[in-house]
Amino acid sequence: MIAGIELLHLGKQNPDVFLALPDTLPPSEIVVLSDKPTMDSPTLLKNAPQSPFVIDETAERIIVIDSASSHLFIACRPLLRILLDESIKPISKRPFKLPYPRAFKWHQWGLENTFCLPMQPISPGFVAVNGGRFCSLVEQSQPIFITNKDIRNGDKKGKLPAAKSTEDEDEELDSLVVGIRETPHVLYEAKRNLHPFASVEMEMSPFQHLPEEILLDILVSLRTHDLLACCATCKRFQHLLKHSTLLQLIVELGVQGLRLRAYTNLRVHDGSSVDILYAFRRSQEAWKKIEPLKTATIPVSKLEYDIDGYLFAHGIASDTNSLRGISFNDLKIDSKTTPESVPIWRRIEDTGIDILDYSFDVANDLVVIVERPDRNISSDLNRLLLVTISDGGPHPQAAKTYLSFKGAPILSHCTIKIVNGYLAISLRTRHTPYGPSKVIIIIWNWKTGTLCYERDDIVGYAFLSPDTLALVVPVVEDGSNRFVGIELLRIGKENADVFLALPYGEVPSEMFVLSDNLTVDSPTILGNMPLSPFVIDETAERIIVIHLESSQLFVACRPLIRILLDESIRPLSKKPYKLPYDRAFKWRQWGPDNTVWLRMQPLSPGFVAVSGGRFCSLVNSSQPIFITNKDVRNSDNKTNPHHDKAKEDGNDELDGLVLGIQDSALDQDAENAPWSILILDFNPRPILRAAFKREEADEAAKSVDDSENSWWRQSRKRKKAGKWGLESSKLTEPKIGGLPFRAYQKPMQRRSFHMILTIDHILMIAEDQTGYEVLQFID
């Protein structure tokens, strides 16, 4: 059933025009109020008392449609014009199926000619209308409306909107309404109905009528970008965001590339959200200063280790000093934790085999153990054992307890990654005189035991998403040109679809690829599993680090995923590569905006770690390596070329934004220099947010959206202008690339090695190898 207004010429049987009313006005509850048009006539009695004035026939009059929860004021003159002017037609691809020559939907006529007041104090039986004037008795002693005069005179009792009253200083405009006061009686009803100055929201009112508790349950389930977009639609949602610590926590987590776990004990109305919000803010400050809030030590037995969430696993030596057991420690340091030790959560004393390496996944209660080959048995097969964390027994979801693969001359330990149902193992081969040491990669579906992918000629790899891979590979073009690039591959396909060239003139003699393990939030996580309440947001930026002997290339993952999935992105080149790929991109077509090239000696491949968009390293330098905006802003040197840029970036969220590299950082005596902890943060969201606060950002920076395709548009513009931003001659510069990042550095008290990084922790092995030092950055 649709409520509406029929416009009718007297004398005609059927109306010519139908004007639909909003769906929120129940036809059964509508009351229509209007005045009686006054007539000026020579037949009036001379002795009848009359006003000397009458309402002008050309003046505006109103009709009031009164319902139980709102009042719709309609101007009459536009209705008269619609009826008389037959050239005014409905503009709609889906017109009403009604028996009228012209039927208009609400948004086609009502938005500019009506005014909605969702307020209870105006009672339908206590109102009157005369011309364009409306009068009512209301149950309210305080002023209901905010006028420009109130704003101009100032209101110290309440918060009023920004005034345009400096322009409206004419006395005739003193009562111009600019809003509704947030008085308790009006606020309760107004927030449960429509915003009084936005008639377009009439069609959303069923959603607006929901109680705040239900709205909060809906909003907390949204991702940060969707939450901010939703809260920008009306003041009621903005009020919820402003006064809900849980929604504020979700937004602040999203800006930092994190989100709440979906499967935790945190509840929407739980007061713990307040504590978590303030703990998270303290944590962010601690990361910037590299000042851990708590510390502890885990004794070392065997140096083989792995970590997932708050669970840290390290090897247990047997009587023969071989590795056969695994100890799991809870990294959550609280008031009960002593600085000398971290409590043991669970131990697998003896797995039944000698362990070469292992990894585990808390989401699937899975431990993967690589068996050390027996030198007394001549066999080229190695085995993987799949057991549970909870009891150390065979995993119930795995079709096979053991998975076999062909062995290889391993240079060091192997690397294991578990992502959802996929299990990947990589083995580094010995160095050859023809190029870098290669890596053998084997991927199974561990639940079915099916082999999904195998290759023996890559340099390194990283998971971009649970079903996509980035493989760093050496390639040969036309049998002569040899260089290195990144293959983008969907798991399940035999060959890669995309090739991205790297800017190396020749294949480097040694390369390493570093990436983090994708974290998975799952309902199958054990109830007593120690977990952080946060996980890395799947939509946030992650990085891959390609290490060389004297430089590091940091690559953003999200643009790589988009290139792979969006087949409309094609190479822009008149001389494409002659390579067996559907799409092969030269470095200049994808790299300058999505990478950073750092030529520095202090970063050592064995002393680094990656977690999401954060990179952590131990460096041989006590002096700051990078020039940040905070350093320049605090200095008195106004001749510094970065001074103007640093002055613009005077926001706390941008402190640490890298503007350059110190020249002294490139020529240090690494052996004698003291050590420091260096953190590089490649998360672009705080930078975008701060830029938007300065009103200098484009449309993509209006929230925490990362503008996945803006770099591609910029690349096309540079191609057209003949500017690429990076030439091969620039590869000797200390810093190249358009990927922004922030840097924080702090000298260490004593030397450590083997850096491990998580959302809330840094772990390092002490120089004397007596224990793991645990640095916790959250309360």
XYZ file of C-alpha atoms in Angstrom, residues 91-434:
344
model
C 11.791 10.801 -14.485
C 12.074 7.123 -13.648
C 13.173 3.911 -15.328
C 10.668 2.059 -13.158
C 7.446 4.154 -13.072
C 4.552 3.349 -10.800
C 1.965 0.996 -12.219
C -0.894 3.248 -11.161
C -3.943 4.600 -13.099
C -2.671 8.173 -13.334
C -1.369 10.055 -16.381
C 1.544 11.217 -14.218
C 2.711 9.452 -11.045
C 5.759 10.807 -9.222
C 7.902 8.960 -6.718
C 8.780 10.702 -3.468
C 12.360 11.545 -4.376
C 11.200 13.138 -7.656
C 9.173 15.872 -6.010
C 9.359 15.800 -2.216
C 12.989 16.501 -1.368
C 12.921 20.189 -2.312
C 9.282 20.979 -1.543
C 8.802 19.450 1.901
C 10.194 19.576 5.407
C 10.070 16.711 7.927
C 10.139 17.119 11.711
C 10.438 13.836 13.629
C 9.407 15.142 17.035
C 6.888 14.000 19.621
C 6.113 17.316 21.379
C 3.866 18.559 18.526
C 0.459 16.973 19.221
C -1.967 16.627 16.279
C -4.932 17.932 18.347
C -3.163 21.138 19.426
C -2.090 22.649 16.117
C -3.389 25.152 13.565
C -2.390 26.331 10.108
C -2.889 29.703 8.459
C -1.274 30.399 5.107
C 2.400 29.688 5.520
C 2.278 29.892 9.318
C 1.987 26.915 11.677
C 1.130 27.129 15.368
C 1.221 24.397 18.015
C 1.128 23.722 21.731
C 4.123 21.599 22.765
C 5.062 19.824 25.985
C 8.399 21.598 26.236
C 9.436 24.642 28.252
C 12.879 24.959 26.724
C 13.449 26.176 23.143
C 13.234 23.285 20.701
C 14.986 24.835 17.716
C 18.429 26.353 17.273
C 18.281 29.647 15.413
C 21.044 31.723 13.902
C 20.469 34.362 16.596
C 21.203 31.778 19.305
C 24.458 30.866 17.617
C 25.467 34.460 17.057
C 24.810 35.324 20.698
C 26.480 32.135 21.894
C 24.991 29.325 23.940
C 27.146 28.300 26.871
C 24.815 25.548 28.039
C 24.927 23.307 25.010
C 26.943 22.464 21.949
C 25.605 24.231 18.878
C 26.584 23.690 15.240
C 28.955 26.023 13.479
C 27.094 29.199 12.603
C 26.703 30.918 9.305
C 25.089 33.690 11.373
C 27.845 36.188 10.599
C 26.255 36.359 7.174
C 22.699 36.332 8.634
C 22.904 39.342 10.952
C 19.719 40.887 9.545
C 16.933 41.056 12.149
C 14.547 39.475 9.677
C 16.648 36.308 9.821
C 17.087 36.187 13.595
C 14.757 33.201 13.913
C 16.094 31.225 10.955
C 16.208 27.582 12.089
C 19.551 25.800 11.687
C 18.971 22.738 13.879
C 17.212 21.100 16.814
C 18.479 21.432 20.361
C 19.684 18.262 22.042
C 17.189 18.541 24.887
C 16.390 15.205 26.564
C 12.751 15.165 25.517
C 13.376 15.954 21.860
C 16.679 14.108 21.500
C 15.158 10.756 22.496
C 12.585 10.884 19.742
C 14.618 12.708 17.117
C 17.367 10.101 17.200
C 14.911 7.308 16.706
C 13.365 8.935 13.645
C 14.600 10.998 10.764
C 17.022 13.864 10.839
C 14.748 16.913 10.582
C 16.735 18.599 7.823
C 17.298 15.622 5.535
C 14.095 14.521 3.893
C 16.068 12.161 1.652
C 16.442 9.863 4.670
C 12.717 9.270 4.880
C 13.153 6.068 2.877
C 15.690 4.765 5.444
C 13.515 5.380 8.478
C 12.609 1.717 9.190
C 16.304 1.162 9.874
C 16.471 4.391 11.853
C 13.625 3.232 14.093
C 15.735 0.344 15.449
C 16.859 0.617 19.087
C 20.439 1.713 19.678
C 21.398 -1.689 21.072
C 20.441 -3.414 17.799
C 22.095 -0.697 15.701
C 25.287 -1.122 17.722
C 25.241 -4.876 17.140
C 24.980 -4.214 13.401
C 27.671 -1.525 13.273
C 30.281 -3.512 15.204
C 30.065 -6.284 12.600
C 31.199 -3.918 9.822
C 34.752 -3.420 8.601
C 36.280 -0.072 9.444
C 35.819 1.463 6.000
C 32.130 0.457 5.881
C 31.589 1.627 9.455
C 32.955 5.112 8.710
C 30.931 5.329 5.510
C 27.770 4.348 7.387
C 28.389 6.815 10.214
C 28.818 9.617 7.666
C 25.196 9.263 6.536
C 23.387 10.737 9.550
C 23.892 12.336 12.940
C 22.450 9.411 14.829
C 25.175 7.082 13.573
C 27.768 9.780 14.219
C 26.509 10.025 17.794
C 26.810 6.253 18.210
C 30.376 6.334 16.880
C 31.310 9.245 19.129
C 29.910 7.726 22.309
C 30.679 4.023 21.809
C 34.143 2.977 22.933
C 33.754 -0.274 21.015
C 33.135 1.546 17.711
C 36.045 3.880 18.445
C 38.217 0.840 19.098
C 37.193 -0.697 15.761
C 38.066 2.533 13.924
C 41.429 2.999 15.638
C 42.303 -0.636 15.011
C 41.327 -0.272 11.351
C 43.555 2.766 10.931
C 46.466 0.692 12.211
C 45.616 -2.204 9.856
C 44.061 -4.406 12.561
C 40.618 -5.662 13.517
C 38.970 -7.421 16.438
C 38.836 -11.180 16.358
C 35.395 -12.473 15.459
C 35.724 -15.405 17.850
C 36.639 -14.022 21.278
C 34.887 -13.440 24.583
C 34.646 -9.674 23.904
C 30.978 -8.659 23.805
C 29.352 -5.553 22.345
C 28.218 -4.124 25.670
C 31.109 -5.487 27.693
C 32.891 -2.804 29.685
C 36.199 -4.432 28.760
C 36.103 -2.551 25.432
C 36.998 0.625 27.342
C 40.060 -1.026 28.869
C 41.090 -2.513 25.531
C 40.756 0.870 23.766
C 43.035 2.677 26.206
C 45.442 -0.265 26.318
C 45.659 -0.149 22.522
C 46.413 3.582 22.554
C 49.199 3.037 25.080
C 50.482 0.225 22.895
C 50.749 2.474 19.833
C 52.748 5.033 21.784
C 55.025 2.278 23.079
C 55.700 1.054 19.515
C 56.615 4.573 18.358
C 59.071 5.001 21.229
C 60.179 1.330 21.116
C 59.663 1.190 24.858
C 58.137 -2.180 25.812
C 55.531 -2.050 28.553
C 56.554 -5.447 29.942
C 59.510 -7.813 29.506
C 60.274 -11.423 30.342
C 62.606 -14.279 29.368
C 62.071 -17.767 27.946
C 64.966 -20.203 28.603
C 66.604 -21.666 25.492
C 66.963 -25.400 24.991
C 67.032 -25.600 21.186
C 67.064 -22.570 18.890
C 64.369 -23.910 16.545
C 61.271 -21.810 17.155
C 57.959 -20.640 15.686
C 55.198 -18.262 16.751
C 51.501 -17.764 16.076
C 49.505 -15.138 17.943
C 50.351 -15.287 21.647
C 51.709 -18.823 21.411
C 55.474 -19.266 21.119
C 56.977 -22.713 20.425
C 60.615 -23.714 20.897
C 62.457 -26.996 20.776
C 63.167 -29.372 23.658
C 66.512 -31.191 23.570
C 66.506 -34.940 24.248
C 69.095 -36.898 26.213
C 71.118 -37.319 23.002
C 70.876 -33.550 22.370
C 68.629 -34.145 19.354
C 65.410 -32.233 18.911
C 62.382 -34.433 19.640
C 59.980 -32.317 21.732
C 58.247 -28.935 21.514
C 57.329 -26.525 24.305
C 54.537 -23.949 23.856
C 54.703 -20.769 25.958
C 51.980 -18.179 26.555
C 53.467 -14.814 25.546
C 50.822 -12.772 27.332
C 52.841 -11.198 30.135
C 50.636 -10.136 33.045
C 51.052 -9.371 36.730
C 51.500 -13.077 37.487
C 54.395 -13.472 35.029
C 57.864 -13.209 36.485
C 60.549 -11.376 34.470
C 62.722 -14.486 34.565
C 60.301 -16.798 32.770
C 57.146 -17.016 30.666
C 54.659 -19.712 31.699
C 54.485 -22.924 29.686
C 51.086 -23.452 28.091
C 51.638 -27.000 26.784
C 54.496 -29.413 26.068
C 54.906 -32.276 23.627
C 57.754 -34.108 25.319
C 58.472 -36.596 22.519
C 57.009 -36.516 19.020
C 58.477 -39.933 18.229
C 60.839 -38.622 15.514
C 63.968 -36.469 15.278
C 62.837 -32.976 14.270
C 64.502 -30.973 11.499
C 62.029 -28.096 11.680
C 58.391 -27.456 12.553
C 55.564 -24.944 12.417
C 52.073 -24.705 13.865
C 48.718 -23.021 13.263
C 46.415 -22.203 16.186
C 43.383 -21.735 13.908
C 43.470 -25.411 12.917
C 45.078 -26.868 16.066
C 47.847 -28.154 13.791
C 51.567 -28.844 14.249
C 53.625 -29.749 11.150
C 56.953 -31.470 11.881
C 59.675 -32.140 9.316
C 61.525 -35.348 10.150
C 65.305 -35.185 10.126
C 66.611 -37.736 7.576
C 68.494 -40.704 8.969
C 72.032 -40.569 7.532
C 72.348 -44.337 7.922
C 69.453 -44.953 5.537
C 69.914 -44.127 1.860
C 66.585 -42.591 0.841
C 65.653 -39.470 -1.072
C 62.255 -39.178 0.687
C 61.566 -36.876 3.616
C 58.445 -36.966 5.771
C 56.112 -34.448 7.366
C 54.176 -35.403 10.489
C 50.770 -33.770 11.121
C 49.676 -33.726 14.794
C 47.497 -31.552 17.014
C 48.676 -28.869 19.418
C 46.116 -29.923 22.007
C 47.309 -33.493 22.629
C 50.157 -34.209 20.183
C 48.190 -36.999 18.499
C 47.345 -37.459 14.787
C 45.207 -34.639 13.447
C 41.581 -35.766 12.968
C 41.032 -33.598 9.854
C 44.147 -34.853 8.044
C 43.554 -37.763 5.691
C 47.255 -38.706 6.035
C 49.328 -38.530 9.198
C 52.542 -38.376 7.124
C 53.233 -36.468 3.892
C 56.320 -37.408 1.839
C 58.508 -35.342 -0.487
C 61.821 -35.746 -2.235
C 64.823 -34.565 -0.271
C 67.319 -31.863 -1.282
C 70.814 -30.752 -0.241
C 69.566 -28.328 2.418
C 71.833 -25.372 3.105
C 70.013 -24.389 6.304
C 66.677 -25.165 7.921
C 63.551 -25.324 5.813
C 60.640 -22.896 6.014
C 57.031 -23.945 6.646
C 53.897 -21.841 6.123
C 50.338 -22.946 6.968
C 47.488 -20.916 5.460
C 43.968 -22.291 5.900
C 43.954 -25.665 4.155
C 47.321 -25.200 2.436
C 50.708 -26.318 3.734
C 53.829 -24.969 2.002
C 57.401 -26.082 2.658
C 60.499 -24.564 1.074
C 64.034 -25.975 1.028
C 67.029 -23.840 0.109
C 69.559 -25.578 -2.149
C 73.288 -24.998 -2.188
C 74.716 -21.936 -3.918
C 75.712 -22.357 -7.570
C 78.125 -20.258 -9.669
C 75.284 -19.462 -12.076
